[in-house]
mmCIF file of C-alpha atoms in Angstrom:
data_model
loop_
_atom_site.group_PDB
_atom_site.id
_atom_site.type_symbol
_atom_site.label_atom_id
_atom_site.label_comp_id
_atom_site.label_asym_id
_atom_site.label_seq_id
_atom_site.Cartn_x
_atom_site.Cartn_y
_atom_site.Cartn_z
ATOM 1 C CA MET A 1 13.064 -21.655 -33.176
ATOM 2 C CA LYS A 2 14.854 -19.842 -30.325
ATOM 3 C CA THR A 3 12.595 -18.371 -27.594
ATOM 4 C CA ILE A 4 12.979 -15.696 -24.853
ATOM 5 C CA ASN A 5 11.330 -15.694 -21.469
ATOM 6 C CA VAL A 6 8.910 -12.825 -20.889
ATOM 7 C CA SER A 7 7.297 -11.637 -17.637
ATOM 8 C CA VAL A 8 5.005 -8.802 -17.064
ATOM 9 C CA VAL A 9 4.986 -7.702 -13.604
ATOM 10 C CA THR A 10 2.652 -5.055 -11.934
ATOM 11 C CA PRO A 11 2.296 -3.967 -8.309
ATOM 12 C CA ASP A 12 -0.670 -6.305 -8.054
ATOM 13 C CA GLY A 13 1.352 -9.312 -9.131
ATOM 14 C CA SER A 14 2.551 -11.083 -12.240
ATOM 15 C CA VAL A 15 0.303 -10.809 -15.274
ATOM 16 C CA TYR A 16 2.059 -12.876 -17.882
ATOM 17 C CA GLU A 17 4.900 -15.281 -17.973
ATOM 18 C CA ASN A 18 5.796 -17.222 -21.055
ATOM 19 C CA ASP A 19 8.476 -18.280 -23.495
ATOM 20 C CA VAL A 20 7.988 -16.328 -26.784
ATOM 21 C CA GLN A 21 9.786 -15.862 -30.030
ATOM 22 C CA MET A 22 9.380 -12.173 -30.447
ATOM 23 C CA ILE A 23 8.193 -9.154 -28.387
ATOM 24 C CA SER A 24 7.018 -5.986 -29.944
ATOM 25 C CA ALA A 25 6.329 -2.898 -27.810
ATOM 26 C CA ARG A 26 5.843 0.800 -28.178
ATOM 27 C CA THR A 27 8.591 3.073 -26.693
ATOM 28 C CA GLU A 28 8.741 6.893 -26.587
ATOM 29 C CA VAL A 29 10.866 6.812 -29.623
ATOM 30 C CA GLY A 30 8.840 4.267 -31.670
ATOM 31 C CA GLU A 31 8.055 0.652 -31.963
ATOM 32 C CA ILE A 32 10.757 -1.850 -30.823
ATOM 33 C CA GLY A 33 10.965 -5.546 -31.598
ATOM 34 C CA VAL A 34 13.010 -7.847 -29.408
ATOM 35 C CA LEU A 35 14.297 -11.242 -30.438
ATOM 36 C CA PRO A 36 16.079 -13.740 -28.302
ATOM 37 C CA GLY A 37 19.827 -12.717 -27.654
ATOM 38 C CA HIS A 38 19.105 -9.086 -27.657
ATOM 39 C CA ILE A 39 21.733 -6.836 -25.901
ATOM 40 C CA PRO A 40 20.778 -5.672 -22.407
ATOM 41 C CA LEU A 41 18.436 -2.736 -22.670
ATOM 42 C CA VAL A 42 16.153 -0.552 -20.531
ATOM 43 C CA THR A 43 13.565 1.601 -22.121
ATOM 44 C CA PRO A 44 10.402 3.228 -21.100
ATOM 45 C CA LEU A 45 7.177 2.115 -22.696
ATOM 46 C CA ILE A 46 4.229 4.360 -23.578
ATOM 47 C CA ILE A 47 0.546 3.464 -23.191
ATOM 48 C CA GLY A 48 -0.155 0.811 -25.773
ATOM 49 C CA THR A 49 -0.169 -2.758 -26.713
ATOM 50 C CA VAL A 50 2.561 -5.253 -26.259
ATOM 51 C CA ARG A 51 2.500 -8.064 -28.810
ATOM 52 C CA LEU A 52 4.033 -11.340 -27.949
ATOM 53 C CA LYS A 53 4.599 -13.799 -30.918
ATOM 54 C CA ARG A 54 4.791 -17.396 -29.858
ATOM 55 C CA ASP A 55 4.277 -20.807 -31.441
ATOM 56 C CA GLY A 56 1.055 -20.755 -33.343
ATOM 57 C CA GLY A 57 -0.200 -17.444 -32.354
ATOM 58 C CA GLU A 58 0.139 -14.044 -30.652
ATOM 59 C CA ASP A 59 -0.684 -12.742 -27.250
ATOM 60 C CA GLN A 60 -1.608 -9.205 -26.634
ATOM 61 C CA ILE A 61 -1.366 -7.212 -23.429
ATOM 62 C CA SER A 62 -2.361 -3.631 -22.772
ATOM 63 C CA VAL A 63 0.216 -1.860 -20.791
ATOM 64 C CA SER A 64 0.174 1.478 -19.219
ATOM 65 C CA GLY A 65 3.037 3.431 -17.658
ATOM 66 C CA GLY A 66 5.950 1.060 -17.607
ATOM 67 C CA PHE A 67 9.459 0.005 -18.477
ATOM 68 C CA MET A 68 10.966 -2.817 -20.408
ATOM 69 C CA GLU A 69 14.167 -4.432 -19.207
ATOM 70 C CA VAL A 70 15.758 -6.621 -21.752
ATOM 71 C CA ARG A 71 18.486 -9.208 -21.140
ATOM 72 C CA PRO A 72 19.704 -11.766 -23.727
ATOM 73 C CA ASP A 73 17.525 -14.560 -22.269
ATOM 74 C CA LYS A 74 14.816 -12.648 -20.429
ATOM 75 C CA VAL A 75 12.520 -9.729 -20.773
ATOM 76 C CA THR A 76 10.779 -8.090 -17.862
ATOM 77 C CA ILE A 77 8.072 -5.574 -18.383
ATOM 78 C CA LEU A 78 7.343 -3.455 -15.337
ATOM 79 C CA ALA A 79 3.999 -1.662 -15.646
ATOM 80 C CA GLN A 80 1.688 0.232 -13.256
ATOM 81 C CA SER A 81 -1.113 -1.826 -14.859
ATOM 82 C CA ALA A 82 -1.226 -4.412 -17.452
ATOM 83 C CA GLU A 83 -4.161 -6.602 -18.631
ATOM 84 C CA ARG A 84 -4.599 -9.600 -20.885
ATOM 85 C CA PRO A 85 -7.662 -9.525 -23.196
ATOM 86 C CA GLU A 86 -9.665 -11.810 -20.891
ATOM 87 C CA ASP A 87 -9.099 -9.614 -17.979
ATOM 88 C CA ILE A 88 -10.283 -6.409 -19.491
ATOM 89 C CA ASP A 89 -13.550 -4.913 -18.373
ATOM 90 C CA VAL A 90 -14.930 -3.702 -21.612
ATOM 91 C CA ASN A 91 -17.814 -1.851 -20.110
ATOM 92 C CA ARG A 92 -15.493 0.016 -17.730
ATOM 93 C CA ALA A 93 -13.162 0.860 -20.622
ATOM 94 C CA ASN A 94 -15.978 2.187 -22.691
ATOM 95 C CA GLU A 95 -17.180 4.292 -19.798
ATOM 96 C CA SER A 96 -13.765 5.826 -19.074
ATOM 97 C CA LYS A 97 -13.382 6.311 -22.905
ATOM 98 C CA SER A 98 -16.501 8.515 -23.139
ATOM 99 C CA ARG A 99 -15.649 10.229 -19.867
ATOM 100 C CA ALA A 100 -12.217 11.207 -21.278
ATOM 101 C CA GLU A 101 -13.753 12.302 -24.485
ATOM 102 C CA GLU A 102 -16.241 14.364 -22.508
ATOM 103 C CA ARG A 103 -13.400 15.952 -20.546
ATOM 104 C CA LEU A 104 -11.412 16.696 -23.649
ATOM 105 C CA ARG A 105 -14.358 18.620 -25.128
ATOM 106 C CA ASN A 106 -14.554 20.851 -22.164
ATOM 107 C CA ASP A 107 -11.611 23.013 -22.827
ATOM 108 C CA ASN A 108 -9.780 22.929 -19.566
ATOM 109 C CA ASP A 109 -5.942 22.939 -19.737
ATOM 110 C CA VAL A 110 -5.301 21.348 -16.448
ATOM 111 C CA ASP A 111 -6.996 18.250 -17.203
ATOM 112 C CA GLN A 112 -6.100 17.847 -20.904
ATOM 113 C CA LYS A 113 -2.992 15.783 -20.287
ATOM 114 C CA ARG A 114 -4.694 13.385 -17.891
ATOM 115 C CA ALA A 115 -7.735 13.115 -20.011
ATOM 116 C CA LYS A 116 -5.706 12.301 -23.086
ATOM 117 C CA ALA A 117 -3.736 9.602 -21.244
ATOM 118 C CA SER A 118 -7.014 8.126 -19.913
ATOM 119 C CA LEU A 119 -8.432 8.147 -23.453
ATOM 120 C CA LYS A 120 -5.393 6.349 -24.685
ATOM 121 C CA ARG A 121 -5.561 3.760 -21.950
ATOM 122 C CA ALA A 122 -9.275 3.121 -22.669
ATOM 123 C CA GLU A 123 -8.668 2.814 -26.418
ATOM 124 C CA THR A 124 -5.741 0.434 -25.895
ATOM 125 C CA ARG A 125 -7.757 -1.697 -23.606
ATOM 126 C CA LEU A 126 -10.617 -1.830 -26.059
ATOM 127 C CA GLN A 127 -8.236 -2.632 -28.879
ATOM 128 C CA VAL A 128 -6.691 -5.494 -26.999
ATOM 129 C CA ALA A 129 -9.967 -6.807 -25.922
ATOM 130 C CA GLY A 130 -10.885 -6.864 -29.632
ATOM 131 C CA LYS A 131 -14.072 -4.861 -29.222
ATOM 132 C CA MET B 1 -23.745 -7.741 46.905
ATOM 133 C CA ALA B 2 -25.463 -7.290 43.550
ATOM 134 C CA SER B 3 -28.690 -9.172 43.080
ATOM 135 C CA LEU B 4 -28.659 -12.532 41.191
ATOM 136 C CA ARG B 5 -30.552 -10.970 38.215
ATOM 137 C CA GLU B 6 -27.859 -8.235 37.877
ATOM 138 C CA ILE B 7 -25.017 -10.761 38.042
ATOM 139 C CA LYS B 8 -26.804 -12.902 35.499
ATOM 140 C CA SER B 9 -27.244 -10.081 33.087
ATOM 141 C CA ARG B 10 -23.605 -8.959 33.445
ATOM 142 C CA ILE B 11 -22.459 -12.551 32.578
ATOM 143 C CA ASN B 12 -24.742 -12.533 29.458
ATOM 144 C CA SER B 13 -23.584 -9.164 28.196
ATOM 145 C CA THR B 14 -19.899 -10.199 28.692
ATOM 146 C CA LYS B 15 -20.506 -13.346 26.745
ATOM 147 C CA LYS B 16 -22.010 -11.262 23.845
ATOM 148 C CA THR B 17 -19.017 -8.907 23.925
ATOM 149 C CA LYS B 18 -16.852 -11.966 23.660
ATOM 150 C CA GLN B 19 -18.676 -13.173 20.642
ATOM 151 C CA THR B 20 -18.029 -9.926 18.968
ATOM 152 C CA THR B 21 -14.358 -9.720 19.817
ATOM 153 C CA LYS B 22 -13.920 -13.366 18.732
ATOM 154 C CA ALA B 23 -15.580 -12.624 15.379
ATOM 155 C CA MET B 24 -13.391 -9.572 14.843
ATOM 156 C CA GLN B 25 -10.327 -11.486 15.676
ATOM 157 C CA MET B 26 -11.201 -14.040 13.069
ATOM 158 C CA VAL B 27 -11.990 -11.464 10.489
ATOM 159 C CA ALA B 28 -8.565 -9.704 11.183
ATOM 160 C CA ALA B 29 -6.813 -12.998 10.909
ATOM 161 C CA SER B 30 -8.256 -13.611 7.388
ATOM 162 C CA LYS B 31 -7.621 -10.067 6.312
ATOM 163 C CA GLN B 32 -4.064 -10.194 7.530
ATOM 164 C CA ARG B 33 -3.489 -13.356 5.520
ATOM 165 C CA ARG B 34 -4.775 -11.552 2.448
ATOM 166 C CA ALA B 35 -2.684 -8.429 3.149
ATOM 167 C CA LEU B 36 0.404 -10.625 3.451
ATOM 168 C CA ALA B 37 -0.320 -12.373 0.154
ATOM 169 C CA LYS B 38 -0.743 -8.899 -1.388
ATOM 170 C CA ALA B 39 2.585 -7.771 -0.016
ATOM 171 C CA GLN B 40 4.221 -10.856 -1.464
ATOM 172 C CA ALA B 41 2.684 -10.336 -4.855
ATOM 173 C CA TYR B 42 4.146 -6.993 -4.762
ATOM 174 C CA GLN B 43 7.666 -8.136 -4.041
ATOM 175 C CA PRO B 44 8.807 -9.048 -7.499
ATOM 176 C CA TYR B 45 7.869 -5.583 -8.907
ATOM 177 C CA MET B 46 9.666 -3.809 -5.989
ATOM 178 C CA GLU B 47 12.710 -5.939 -6.499
ATOM 179 C CA LYS B 48 12.838 -5.425 -10.233
ATOM 180 C CA ILE B 49 12.471 -1.621 -10.074
ATOM 181 C CA GLN B 50 15.062 -1.529 -7.375
ATOM 182 C CA GLU B 51 17.351 -3.537 -9.532
ATOM 183 C CA VAL B 52 16.999 -1.179 -12.497
ATOM 184 C CA VAL B 53 17.230 2.072 -10.558
ATOM 185 C CA GLY B 54 20.257 0.655 -8.828
ATOM 186 C CA SER B 55 22.084 -0.286 -11.950
ATOM 187 C CA ILE B 56 21.478 3.121 -13.332
ATOM 188 C CA ALA B 57 22.476 4.824 -10.163
ATOM 189 C CA THR B 58 25.693 2.868 -9.791
ATOM 190 C CA GLY B 59 26.529 2.661 -13.423
ATOM 191 C CA ASP B 60 26.882 6.362 -14.103
ATOM 192 C CA THR B 61 27.766 8.741 -11.285
ATOM 193 C CA ASP B 62 27.444 11.830 -13.385
ATOM 194 C CA ILE B 63 23.720 11.486 -13.596
ATOM 195 C CA SER B 64 21.667 13.838 -11.625
ATOM 196 C CA HIS B 65 17.988 14.223 -10.996
ATOM 197 C CA PRO B 66 16.043 16.642 -8.686
ATOM 198 C CA MET B 67 14.923 13.719 -6.632
ATOM 199 C CA MET B 68 18.525 12.664 -5.880
ATOM 200 C CA GLU B 69 19.722 15.994 -4.833
ATOM 201 C CA ASN B 70 20.047 17.349 -1.360
ATOM 202 C CA ARG B 71 18.828 20.859 -1.012
ATOM 203 C CA GLU B 72 18.461 23.252 1.996
ATOM 204 C CA VAL B 73 15.562 21.999 4.031
ATOM 205 C CA LYS B 74 12.990 24.667 4.600
ATOM 206 C CA LYS B 75 9.940 22.428 4.958
ATOM 207 C CA THR B 76 9.627 18.688 5.668
ATOM 208 C CA GLY B 77 6.861 16.423 4.533
ATOM 209 C CA TYR B 78 5.688 13.405 6.397
ATOM 210 C CA VAL B 79 3.427 10.596 5.100
ATOM 211 C CA VAL B 80 1.837 9.000 8.120
ATOM 212 C CA ILE B 81 -0.060 5.867 7.764
ATOM 213 C CA THR B 82 -2.673 5.010 10.426
ATOM 214 C CA SER B 83 -5.879 2.984 10.335
ATOM 215 C CA ASP B 84 -9.456 4.100 9.782
ATOM 216 C CA GLN B 85 -10.698 1.975 12.703
ATOM 217 C CA GLY B 86 -9.499 1.667 16.218
ATOM 218 C CA LEU B 87 -9.721 -1.555 18.266
ATOM 219 C CA ALA B 88 -6.183 -2.508 17.242
ATOM 220 C CA GLY B 89 -4.370 -2.078 20.604
ATOM 221 C CA GLY B 90 -1.401 0.335 20.508
ATOM 222 C CA TYR B 91 -1.232 0.417 16.762
ATOM 223 C CA ASN B 92 -2.125 3.972 16.215
ATOM 224 C CA ALA B 93 -1.365 5.375 19.661
ATOM 225 C CA SER B 94 2.280 4.439 19.637
ATOM 226 C CA LEU B 95 2.708 5.747 16.083
ATOM 227 C CA ILE B 96 1.238 9.093 16.964
ATOM 228 C CA ARG B 97 3.113 9.362 20.206
ATOM 229 C CA ASP B 98 6.553 8.688 18.682
ATOM 230 C CA LEU B 99 5.760 10.976 15.680
ATOM 231 C CA THR B 100 4.763 13.960 17.860
ATOM 232 C CA LYS B 101 7.867 13.442 20.028
ATOM 233 C CA LYS B 102 10.044 13.356 17.015
ATOM 234 C CA LEU B 103 8.331 16.422 15.523
ATOM 235 C CA LYS B 104 8.987 18.392 18.661
ATOM 236 C CA GLU B 105 12.689 17.441 18.589
ATOM 237 C CA ARG B 106 13.085 18.193 14.928
ATOM 238 C CA HIS B 107 11.094 21.287 14.386
ATOM 239 C CA LYS B 108 10.628 24.549 16.221
ATOM 240 C CA SER B 109 7.278 25.464 14.727
ATOM 241 C CA THR B 110 4.528 23.892 12.761
ATOM 242 C CA ASP B 111 5.427 25.996 9.667
ATOM 243 C CA GLU B 112 8.469 23.797 9.199
ATOM 244 C CA TYR B 113 6.581 20.641 8.287
ATOM 245 C CA THR B 114 3.429 19.277 6.769
ATOM 246 C CA ILE B 115 1.689 16.006 7.020
ATOM 247 C CA ILE B 116 0.061 13.723 4.374
ATOM 248 C CA MET B 117 -2.313 11.650 6.581
ATOM 249 C CA VAL B 118 -3.644 8.254 5.863
ATOM 250 C CA GLY B 119 -6.464 7.004 8.066
ATOM 251 C CA LYS B 120 -9.239 8.574 10.142
ATOM 252 C CA ILE B 121 -7.605 7.912 13.441
ATOM 253 C CA GLY B 122 -4.604 9.897 12.411
ATOM 254 C CA ARG B 123 -6.725 12.719 10.991
ATOM 255 C CA ASP B 124 -8.698 13.090 14.242
ATOM 256 C CA ASN B 125 -5.472 13.002 16.358
ATOM 257 C CA ALA B 126 -3.714 15.611 14.180
ATOM 258 C CA ARG B 127 -6.739 17.793 14.521
ATOM 259 C CA ARG B 128 -6.682 17.348 18.275
ATOM 260 C CA LEU B 129 -2.967 18.004 18.530
ATOM 261 C CA GLY B 130 -3.051 20.934 16.032
ATOM 262 C CA LEU B 131 -0.609 19.276 13.548
ATOM 263 C CA PRO B 132 -0.591 20.826 10.022
ATOM 264 C CA VAL B 133 -2.122 18.370 7.674
ATOM 265 C CA SER B 134 -2.110 19.141 3.885
ATOM 266 C CA GLU B 135 -3.801 16.019 2.602
ATOM 267 C CA VAL B 136 -5.999 13.370 4.303
ATOM 268 C CA VAL B 137 -6.795 9.976 2.697
ATOM 269 C CA THR B 138 -9.405 7.696 4.306
ATOM 270 C CA GLU B 139 -11.267 4.675 3.678
ATOM 271 C CA LEU B 140 -8.701 2.706 1.699
ATOM 272 C CA SER B 141 -9.784 -0.793 1.020
ATOM 273 C CA ASP B 142 -8.304 -3.591 3.050
ATOM 274 C CA SER B 143 -5.991 -4.645 0.308
ATOM 275 C CA PRO B 144 -5.436 -1.309 -1.631
ATOM 276 C CA SER B 145 -4.700 -1.454 -5.208
ATOM 277 C CA PHE B 146 -1.892 0.646 -6.736
ATOM 278 C CA ASP B 147 -4.507 2.763 -8.422
ATOM 279 C CA GLU B 148 -6.235 3.524 -5.193
ATOM 280 C CA ILE B 149 -3.205 5.148 -3.581
ATOM 281 C CA LYS B 150 -2.004 6.964 -6.609
ATOM 282 C CA THR B 151 -3.454 10.226 -5.284
ATOM 283 C CA ILE B 152 -1.271 9.982 -2.132
ATOM 284 C CA THR B 153 1.891 9.016 -3.972
ATOM 285 C CA ARG B 154 1.373 11.660 -6.715
ATOM 286 C CA LYS B 155 0.772 14.279 -4.179
ATOM 287 C CA ALA B 156 3.771 13.335 -2.082
ATOM 288 C CA ILE B 157 6.182 13.119 -4.931
ATOM 289 C CA GLY B 158 4.656 16.159 -6.529
ATOM 290 C CA MET B 159 5.153 18.323 -3.509
ATOM 291 C CA PHE B 160 8.851 17.509 -3.606
ATOM 292 C CA GLU B 161 9.091 18.146 -7.251
ATOM 293 C CA ASN B 162 7.395 21.551 -6.870
ATOM 294 C CA GLU B 163 9.785 22.329 -3.952
ATOM 295 C CA GLU B 164 6.893 22.690 -1.485
ATOM 296 C CA ILE B 165 8.850 20.304 0.644
ATOM 297 C CA ASP B 166 12.525 19.603 0.607
ATOM 298 C CA GLU B 167 12.600 16.142 2.162
ATOM 299 C CA LEU B 168 10.013 13.505 2.707
ATOM 300 C CA TYR B 169 9.702 10.995 5.567
ATOM 301 C CA MET B 170 7.435 8.068 6.010
ATOM 302 C CA TRP B 171 5.965 6.959 9.141
ATOM 303 C CA TYR B 172 4.217 3.557 9.491
ATOM 304 C CA ASN B 173 3.901 0.364 11.476
ATOM 305 C CA HIS B 174 6.181 -2.300 10.020
ATOM 306 C CA PHE B 175 4.899 -5.795 10.173
ATOM 307 C CA VAL B 176 7.419 -7.939 12.100
ATOM 308 C CA SER B 177 5.182 -10.818 12.964
ATOM 309 C CA ALA B 178 1.454 -11.370 13.730
ATOM 310 C CA ILE B 179 1.997 -10.177 17.238
ATOM 311 C CA ARG B 180 4.554 -7.501 16.774
ATOM 312 C CA GLN B 181 4.604 -4.213 14.811
ATOM 313 C CA ASP B 182 7.408 -1.673 14.995
ATOM 314 C CA VAL B 183 6.928 1.996 14.453
ATOM 315 C CA THR B 184 9.221 2.767 11.531
ATOM 316 C CA GLU B 185 10.478 6.046 10.094
ATOM 317 C CA ASN B 186 11.974 5.926 6.488
ATOM 318 C CA LYS B 187 13.599 8.755 4.612
ATOM 319 C CA LEU B 188 12.069 8.649 1.250
ATOM 320 C CA LEU B 189 13.311 11.783 -0.515
ATOM 321 C CA PRO B 190 15.790 12.923 -1.674
ATOM 322 C CA LEU B 191 17.191 9.632 -2.777
ATOM 323 C CA THR B 192 20.813 10.429 -1.999
ATOM 324 C CA ASP B 193 22.161 7.230 -0.906
ATOM 325 C CA LEU B 194 20.466 5.254 -3.770
ATOM 326 C CA ALA B 195 23.867 4.014 -5.078
ATOM 327 C CA GLU B 196 24.913 2.473 -1.705
ATOM 328 C CA ASN B 197 21.618 1.036 -0.916
ATOM 329 C CA LEU B 198 20.919 -0.448 -4.267
ATOM 330 C CA GLY B 199 24.484 -1.124 -5.419
ATOM 331 C CA GLU B 200 24.519 -4.737 -3.996
ATOM 332 C CA SER B 201 21.388 -5.904 -5.979
ATOM 333 C CA ALA B 202 22.630 -4.138 -9.038
ATOM 334 C CA SER B 203 26.208 -5.478 -9.182
ATOM 335 C CA ALA B 204 24.945 -8.713 -10.466
ATOM 336 C CA THR B 205 23.167 -7.359 -13.410
ATOM 337 C CA PRO B 206 24.694 -6.648 -16.753
ATOM 338 C CA SER B 207 25.429 -3.131 -17.914
ATOM 339 C CA TYR B 208 22.507 -1.891 -19.879
ATOM 340 C CA GLU B 209 21.910 0.087 -23.047
ATOM 341 C CA TYR B 210 19.599 2.955 -22.371
ATOM 342 C CA GLU B 211 16.916 3.874 -24.822
ATOM 343 C CA PRO B 212 16.881 6.901 -25.407
ATOM 344 C CA ASN B 213 19.227 7.691 -22.519
ATOM 345 C CA GLU B 214 19.752 7.323 -18.819
ATOM 346 C CA ALA B 215 18.449 10.831 -17.998
ATOM 347 C CA VAL B 216 15.154 10.274 -19.614
ATOM 348 C CA ILE B 217 14.729 6.964 -17.939
ATOM 349 C CA LEU B 218 15.421 8.317 -14.594
ATOM 350 C CA GLU B 219 13.010 11.060 -15.246
ATOM 351 C CA GLY B 220 10.275 8.506 -15.585
ATOM 352 C CA LEU B 221 11.599 5.801 -13.325
ATOM 353 C CA LEU B 222 12.393 7.755 -10.132
ATOM 354 C CA PRO B 223 8.967 9.048 -9.408
ATOM 355 C CA GLN B 224 7.651 5.502 -10.047
ATOM 356 C CA TYR B 225 10.252 4.178 -7.721
ATOM 357 C CA GLY B 226 9.247 6.655 -4.949
ATOM 358 C CA GLU B 227 5.623 5.666 -5.493
ATOM 359 C CA SER B 228 6.326 2.098 -5.238
ATOM 360 C CA LEU B 229 8.170 2.640 -1.873
ATOM 361 C CA ILE B 230 5.137 4.333 -0.464
ATOM 362 C CA TYR B 231 2.877 1.621 -1.846
ATOM 363 C CA GLY B 232 5.162 -0.979 -0.270
ATOM 364 C CA ALA B 233 4.976 0.700 3.088
ATOM 365 C CA LEU B 234 1.215 0.929 2.832
ATOM 366 C CA LEU B 235 0.941 -2.815 2.215
ATOM 367 C CA ASP B 236 3.268 -3.547 5.101
ATOM 368 C CA ALA B 237 1.158 -1.151 7.366
ATOM 369 C CA LYS B 238 -2.058 -2.874 6.410
ATOM 370 C CA ALA B 239 -0.623 -6.280 7.480
ATOM 371 C CA ALA B 240 0.590 -4.744 10.638
ATOM 372 C CA GLU B 241 -2.788 -3.199 11.334
ATOM 373 C CA PHE B 242 -4.655 -6.563 11.048
ATOM 374 C CA GLY B 243 -1.983 -8.147 13.145
ATOM 375 C CA ALA B 244 -2.411 -5.653 15.803
ATOM 376 C CA ARG B 245 -6.258 -5.907 15.703
ATOM 377 C CA MET B 246 -6.003 -9.754 15.790
ATOM 378 C CA THR B 247 -3.797 -9.594 18.899
ATOM 379 C CA ALA B 248 -5.935 -6.991 20.582
ATOM 380 C CA MET B 249 -9.128 -8.786 19.900
ATOM 381 C CA SER B 250 -7.736 -12.121 21.153
ATOM 382 C CA ALA B 251 -6.660 -10.463 24.358
ATOM 383 C CA ALA B 252 -10.187 -9.019 24.591
ATOM 384 C CA SER B 253 -11.698 -12.436 24.223
ATOM 385 C CA ASP B 254 -9.386 -13.881 26.835
ATOM 386 C CA ASN B 255 -10.355 -11.084 29.312
ATOM 387 C CA ALA B 256 -13.970 -11.732 28.604
ATOM 388 C CA ASP B 257 -13.396 -15.394 29.476
ATOM 389 C CA ASN B 258 -11.789 -14.550 32.756
ATOM 390 C CA LEU B 259 -14.539 -11.987 33.579
ATOM 391 C CA VAL B 260 -17.253 -14.643 32.892
ATOM 392 C CA GLY B 261 -15.400 -17.117 35.069
ATOM 393 C CA GLU B 262 -15.160 -14.688 37.958
ATOM 394 C CA LEU B 263 -18.716 -13.583 37.604
ATOM 395 C CA THR B 264 -19.971 -17.100 37.508
ATOM 396 C CA LEU B 265 -18.237 -17.758 40.848
ATOM 397 C CA VAL B 266 -19.832 -14.725 42.317
ATOM 398 C CA TYR B 267 -23.161 -15.841 40.902
ATOM 399 C CA ASN B 268 -22.971 -19.263 42.404
ATOM 400 C CA ARG B 269 -21.850 -17.936 45.754
ATOM 401 C CA ALA B 270 -24.803 -15.556 45.824
ATOM 402 C CA ARG B 271 -27.216 -18.307 44.734
ATOM 403 C CA GLN B 272 -25.849 -20.652 47.418
ATOM 404 C CA ALA B 273 -26.280 -17.806 50.065
ATOM 405 C CA ALA B 274 -29.843 -17.197 49.019
ATOM 406 C CA ILE B 275 -30.634 -20.927 49.261
ATOM 407 C CA THR B 276 -29.036 -21.218 52.763
ATOM 408 C CA GLN B 277 -30.895 -18.178 53.869
ATOM 409 C CA GLU B 278 -34.207 -19.567 52.664
ATOM 410 C CA ILE B 279 -33.610 -22.867 54.481
ATOM 411 C CA ASN B 280 -32.700 -20.969 57.621
ATOM 412 C CA GLU B 281 -35.907 -19.007 57.357
ATOM 413 C CA ILE B 282 -38.112 -22.273 56.845
ATOM 414 C CA VAL B 283 -36.307 -24.103 59.781
ATOM 415 C CA SER B 284 -36.544 -21.189 62.190
ATOM 416 C CA GLY B 285 -40.116 -20.711 61.041
ATOM 417 C CA ALA B 286 -40.967 -24.344 61.766
ATOM 418 C CA ASN B 287 -39.139 -24.120 65.098
ATOM 419 C CA ALA B 288 -41.274 -21.149 66.135
ATOM 420 C CA ALA B 289 -44.531 -23.104 65.110
ATOM 421 C CA ASN B 290 -43.557 -25.974 67.396
#
């Protein structure tokens, strides 16, 4: 089966680099699936999980604040942060989840957006970590 | 001439100082290596984001975004990157000197600009010189993560978006080599010459489809691009800082060596003089007894 090269790059270095069969990611307008030979495309990603299907399995990466650049033979995901399941600090994610929930309960408009984003990030991390 | 004991204690204290400077030199060297590695790890991200921004900017000239537009300059913002710690030779001093000179040339009063200051030394100097500082960030780690500096980048880009400032410059020490840093000024915003600057890297890339469209992508991408420029400068400045400290400390260690050498010479001379005098006294005493 045809494969496509994927690299996930953050300011702190490369997180993931592999040949995969299919990438599925969440964009602002919905879920997108990319197969080898896709037309060149640039799209922003929302906070969520990127799933990478490869021979005999699937890799998951939690991504926040990023872009995906697609070329027929190569996909680059640029994110401010990205983690593989084994790199996720579950305790920290749990903490930030409860902190965000706490902030959402205190009705304060200024922080609502940030708290929601933070909650979303924490939930994504926990989901990817499988906890 | 100082007494033997005084000279001895000066020699000892100089040796201890040298141990300290030597240790600091080694610490700075290893931190510099790490800072450089960090800067290198960051390169791919920077290149990629430039490539995408460049291809959008060159692809469609109709596109407009507040961050790309010149407007009348009423207030200028400066991001100034200094260190928390001194003992780095002219690292901070030359930056502050060049900055104040430029500020005097460019602005008539302090109402015309504001500074976002990184580092304690810069903060203290700004206070002393009476420069307007709107934000201070100190105690960044030696190899700062992108998260850590988000407050500065958000603040700087946000001020431009809210039209509190109409242009944004960045001042920092650029890392040239371990023994050389250059004070650098970069115009960050507005990104007017984006197309020319990034056109070259973009020309090799295919023309993209944009999902949902260019405007939305620029909306999200340009602030990220601005933030990543600041982050890149910060990594650069960190590497320069450790380089400067390494050089300063190695010069200090050399000076300590020279000083110990000179003092040892003085010490030996004084010791010899004391011995000669003692012999003289004994001989003349014996002569008198005879």
